[in-house]
Short mmCIF file of C-alpha atoms in Angstrom, two decimals:
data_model
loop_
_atom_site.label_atom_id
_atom_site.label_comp_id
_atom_site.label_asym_id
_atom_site.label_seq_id
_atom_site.Cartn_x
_atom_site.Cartn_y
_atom_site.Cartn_z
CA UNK A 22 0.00 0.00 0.00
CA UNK A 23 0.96 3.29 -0.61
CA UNK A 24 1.50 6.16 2.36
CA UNK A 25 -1.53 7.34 0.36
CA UNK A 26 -3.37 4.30 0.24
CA UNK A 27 -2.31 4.06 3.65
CA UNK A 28 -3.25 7.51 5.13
CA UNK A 29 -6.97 6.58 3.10
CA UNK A 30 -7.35 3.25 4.39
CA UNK A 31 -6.65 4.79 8.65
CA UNK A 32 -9.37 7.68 8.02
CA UNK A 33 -11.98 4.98 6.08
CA UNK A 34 -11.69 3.10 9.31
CA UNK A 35 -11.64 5.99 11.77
CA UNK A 36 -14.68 7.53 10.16
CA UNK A 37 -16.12 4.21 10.56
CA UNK A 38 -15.19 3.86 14.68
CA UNK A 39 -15.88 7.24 14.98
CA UNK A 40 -19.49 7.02 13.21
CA UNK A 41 -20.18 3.75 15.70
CA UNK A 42 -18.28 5.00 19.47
CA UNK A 43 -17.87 8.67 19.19
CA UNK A 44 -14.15 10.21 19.91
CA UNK A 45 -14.40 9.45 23.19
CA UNK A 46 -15.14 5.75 22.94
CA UNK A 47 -12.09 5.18 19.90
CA UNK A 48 -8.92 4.61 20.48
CA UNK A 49 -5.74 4.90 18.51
CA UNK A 50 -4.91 0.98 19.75
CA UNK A 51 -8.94 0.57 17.87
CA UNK A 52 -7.86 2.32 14.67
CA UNK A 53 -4.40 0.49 13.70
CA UNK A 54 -5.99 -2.61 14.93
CA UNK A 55 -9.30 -2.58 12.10
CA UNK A 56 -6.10 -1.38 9.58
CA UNK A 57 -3.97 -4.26 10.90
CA UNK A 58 -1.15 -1.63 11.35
CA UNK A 59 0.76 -0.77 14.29
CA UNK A 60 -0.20 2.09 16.12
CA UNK A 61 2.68 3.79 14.98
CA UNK A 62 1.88 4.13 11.87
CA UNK A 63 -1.48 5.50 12.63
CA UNK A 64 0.75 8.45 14.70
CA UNK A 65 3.02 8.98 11.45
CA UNK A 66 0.12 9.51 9.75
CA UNK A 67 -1.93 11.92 12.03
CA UNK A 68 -0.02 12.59 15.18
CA UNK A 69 -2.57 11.00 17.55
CA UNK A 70 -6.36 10.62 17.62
CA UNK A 71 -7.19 14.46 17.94
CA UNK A 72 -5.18 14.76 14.28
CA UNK A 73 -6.68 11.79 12.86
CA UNK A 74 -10.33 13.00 14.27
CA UNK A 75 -9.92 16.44 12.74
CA UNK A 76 -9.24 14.78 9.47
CA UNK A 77 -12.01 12.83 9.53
CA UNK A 78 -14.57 15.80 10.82
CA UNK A 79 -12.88 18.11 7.89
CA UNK A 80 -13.32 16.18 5.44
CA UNK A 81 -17.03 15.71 6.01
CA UNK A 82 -17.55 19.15 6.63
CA UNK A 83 -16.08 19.99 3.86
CA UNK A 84 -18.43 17.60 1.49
CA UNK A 85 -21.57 18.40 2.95
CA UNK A 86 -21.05 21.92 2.68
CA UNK A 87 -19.86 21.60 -1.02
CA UNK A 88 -23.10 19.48 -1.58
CA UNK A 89 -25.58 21.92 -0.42
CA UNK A 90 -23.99 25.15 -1.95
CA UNK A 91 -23.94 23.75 -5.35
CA UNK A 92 -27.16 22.59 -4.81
CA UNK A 93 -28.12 25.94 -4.55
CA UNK A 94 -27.91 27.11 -7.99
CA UNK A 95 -31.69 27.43 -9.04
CA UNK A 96 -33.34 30.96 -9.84
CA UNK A 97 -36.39 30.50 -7.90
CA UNK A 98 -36.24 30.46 -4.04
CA UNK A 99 -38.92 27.83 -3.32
CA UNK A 100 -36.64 25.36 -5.89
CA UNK A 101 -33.43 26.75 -3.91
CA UNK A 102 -34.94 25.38 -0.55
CA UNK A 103 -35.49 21.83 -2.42
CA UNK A 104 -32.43 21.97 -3.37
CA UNK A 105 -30.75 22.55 -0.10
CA UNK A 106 -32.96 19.94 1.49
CA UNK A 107 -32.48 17.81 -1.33
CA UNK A 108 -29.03 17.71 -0.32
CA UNK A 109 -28.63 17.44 3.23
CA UNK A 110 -31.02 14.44 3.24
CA UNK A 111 -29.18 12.32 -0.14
CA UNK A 112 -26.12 13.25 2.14
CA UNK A 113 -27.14 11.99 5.16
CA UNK A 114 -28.44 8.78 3.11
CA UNK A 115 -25.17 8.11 1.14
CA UNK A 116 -22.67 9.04 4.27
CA UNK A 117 -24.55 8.00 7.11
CA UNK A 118 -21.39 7.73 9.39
CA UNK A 119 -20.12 10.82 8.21
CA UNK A 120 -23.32 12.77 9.37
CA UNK A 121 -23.29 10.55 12.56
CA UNK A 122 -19.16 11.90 13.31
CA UNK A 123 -20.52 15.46 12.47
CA UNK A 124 -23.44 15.38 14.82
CA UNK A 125 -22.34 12.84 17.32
CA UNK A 126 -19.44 14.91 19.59
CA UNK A 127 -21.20 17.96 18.35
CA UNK A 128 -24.75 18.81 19.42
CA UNK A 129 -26.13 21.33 17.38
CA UNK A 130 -26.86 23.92 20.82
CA UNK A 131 -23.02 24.07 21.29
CA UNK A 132 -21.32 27.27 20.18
CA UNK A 133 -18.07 25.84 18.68
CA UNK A 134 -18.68 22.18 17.65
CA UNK A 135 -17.87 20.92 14.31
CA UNK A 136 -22.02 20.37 13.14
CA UNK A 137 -22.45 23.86 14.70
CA UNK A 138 -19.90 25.58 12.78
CA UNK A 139 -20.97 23.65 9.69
CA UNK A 140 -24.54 24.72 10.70
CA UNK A 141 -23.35 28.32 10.69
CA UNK A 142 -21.46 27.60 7.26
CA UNK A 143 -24.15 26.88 5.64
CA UNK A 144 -26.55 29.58 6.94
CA UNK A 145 -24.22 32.25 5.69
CA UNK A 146 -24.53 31.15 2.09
CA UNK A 147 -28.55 30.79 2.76
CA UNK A 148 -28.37 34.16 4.43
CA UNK A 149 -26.40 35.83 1.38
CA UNK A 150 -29.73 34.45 -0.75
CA UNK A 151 -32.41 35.04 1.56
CA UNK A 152 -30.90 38.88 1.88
CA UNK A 153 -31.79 39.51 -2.11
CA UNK A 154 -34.93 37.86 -2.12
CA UNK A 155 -36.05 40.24 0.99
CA UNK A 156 -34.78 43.07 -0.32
CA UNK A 157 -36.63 41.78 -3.73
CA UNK A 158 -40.10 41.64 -1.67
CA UNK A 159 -40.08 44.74 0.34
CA UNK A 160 -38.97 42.92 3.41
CA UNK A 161 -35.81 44.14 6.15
CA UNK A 162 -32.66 41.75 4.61
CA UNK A 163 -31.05 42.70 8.25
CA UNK A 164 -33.55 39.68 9.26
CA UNK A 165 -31.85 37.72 6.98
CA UNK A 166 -29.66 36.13 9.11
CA UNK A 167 -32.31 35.10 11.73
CA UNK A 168 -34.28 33.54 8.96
CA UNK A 169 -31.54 31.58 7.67
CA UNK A 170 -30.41 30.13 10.84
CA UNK A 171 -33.75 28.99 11.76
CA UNK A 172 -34.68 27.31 8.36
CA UNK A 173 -31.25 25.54 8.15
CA UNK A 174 -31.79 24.25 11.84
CA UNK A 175 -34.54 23.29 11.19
CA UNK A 176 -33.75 21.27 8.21
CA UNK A 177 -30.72 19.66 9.98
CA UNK A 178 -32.45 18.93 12.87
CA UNK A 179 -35.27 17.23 11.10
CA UNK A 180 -32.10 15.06 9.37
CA UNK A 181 -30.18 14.26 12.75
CA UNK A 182 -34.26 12.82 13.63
CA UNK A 183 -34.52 10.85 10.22
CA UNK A 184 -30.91 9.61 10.64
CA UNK A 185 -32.46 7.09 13.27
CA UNK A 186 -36.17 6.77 12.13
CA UNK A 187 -35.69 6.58 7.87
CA UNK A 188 -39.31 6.82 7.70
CA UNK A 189 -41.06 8.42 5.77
CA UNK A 190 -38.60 8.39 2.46
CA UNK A 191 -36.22 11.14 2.17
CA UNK A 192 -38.01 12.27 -0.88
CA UNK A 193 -40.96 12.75 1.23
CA UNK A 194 -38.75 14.28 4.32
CA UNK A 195 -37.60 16.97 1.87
CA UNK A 196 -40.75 17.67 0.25
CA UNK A 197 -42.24 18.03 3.92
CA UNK A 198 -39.60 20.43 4.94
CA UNK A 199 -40.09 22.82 2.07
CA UNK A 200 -44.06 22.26 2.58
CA UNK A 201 -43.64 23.97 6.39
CA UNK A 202 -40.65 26.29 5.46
CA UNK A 203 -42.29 27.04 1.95
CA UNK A 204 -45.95 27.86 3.06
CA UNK A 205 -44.30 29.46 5.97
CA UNK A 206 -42.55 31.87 4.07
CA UNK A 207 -44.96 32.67 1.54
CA UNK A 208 -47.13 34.69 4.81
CA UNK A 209 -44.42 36.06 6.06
CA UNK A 210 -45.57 38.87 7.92
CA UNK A 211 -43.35 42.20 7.34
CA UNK A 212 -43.40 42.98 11.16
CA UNK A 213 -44.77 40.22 12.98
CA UNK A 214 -45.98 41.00 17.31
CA UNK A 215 -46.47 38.63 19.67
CA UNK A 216 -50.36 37.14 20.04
CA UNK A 217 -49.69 37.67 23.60
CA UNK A 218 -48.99 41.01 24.04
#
């Protein structure tokens, strides 16, 4: 094997331990033993489980978050939110255990985790369209950024729930997602009050 094929193989198997025990539960002695390497060779490769993890969460991050944005190349908004949840539910489909590392040591509430900075990621580019299509419609684009956040949390929490259940189809899962977030923002209100007060 190549120090390519190699370095491949140790993060196809630490994605894999990481997906099924979390960091916590893997160990370095885990990794080189599914490779049948020494650990050594694991710490040649990546320094130690922190280097090997950050691989591993990286490279994840980095293809969901290519999957969405190019997604999001239609004109019309209601097809751009299809898109987007489109993607993030083929994804979670296709790389299970990657979206299981992503949300696993990373709940979505904390501040600084890897699914919460992809989270964030991805609302900026949602935020950057949701801005013209406010300021297209008479509405404040400074709410932009609230809107965004709360329709791409609400999209990836309804994946981190279908990651377990995989009912109904993820066809259906996305179509229900733009239903709510769709019919939702077609009444937007321009300045909504609280019932209550």
């Amino acid at each position: 094997m190549t120090g390519k094929e190699r370095r491949q193989q140790l993060l196809d198997v630490a994605r894999a331990l990481f997906a099924e025990k979390g960091f916590d539960g893997t160990s370095i002695e885990e990794i080189a033993h599914r490779a049948s390497v020494s650990k050594p060779v694991v710490y040649e490769h990546f320094g130690g489980k922190e280097g090997v993890y950050a691989v591993v969460v990286d490279r994840e991050m980095r293809n969901l978050l290519d999957l969405i944005v190019s997604a999001l190349d239609a004109g019309h908004p209601r097809v751009l939110l299809e898109q987007a949840a489109d993607a993030l539910v083929d994804y979670i489909d296709e790389n299970t255990d990657g979206f299981r590392v992503l949300v696993r040591d990373s709940p979505v509430a904390s501040s600084s985790g890897t699914f919460s900075s992809l989270l964030n990621d991805i609302a900026s580019q949602v935020e950057h369209i949701l801005g013209l299509q406010f300021s297209a419609r008479g509405y404040d684009a400074k709410l932009a950024p609230l809107y965004s956040q709360a329709l791409v949390g609400m999209v990836a929490l309804t994946g981190q729930w279908w990651l377990e259940a995989r009912k109904p189809k993820k066809e259906e899962v996305a179509a229900h997602l733009v239903n709510l977030a769709w019919n939702g923002l077609s009444h937007l209100e321009h300045k909504p009050k609280p019932i209550s007060r």
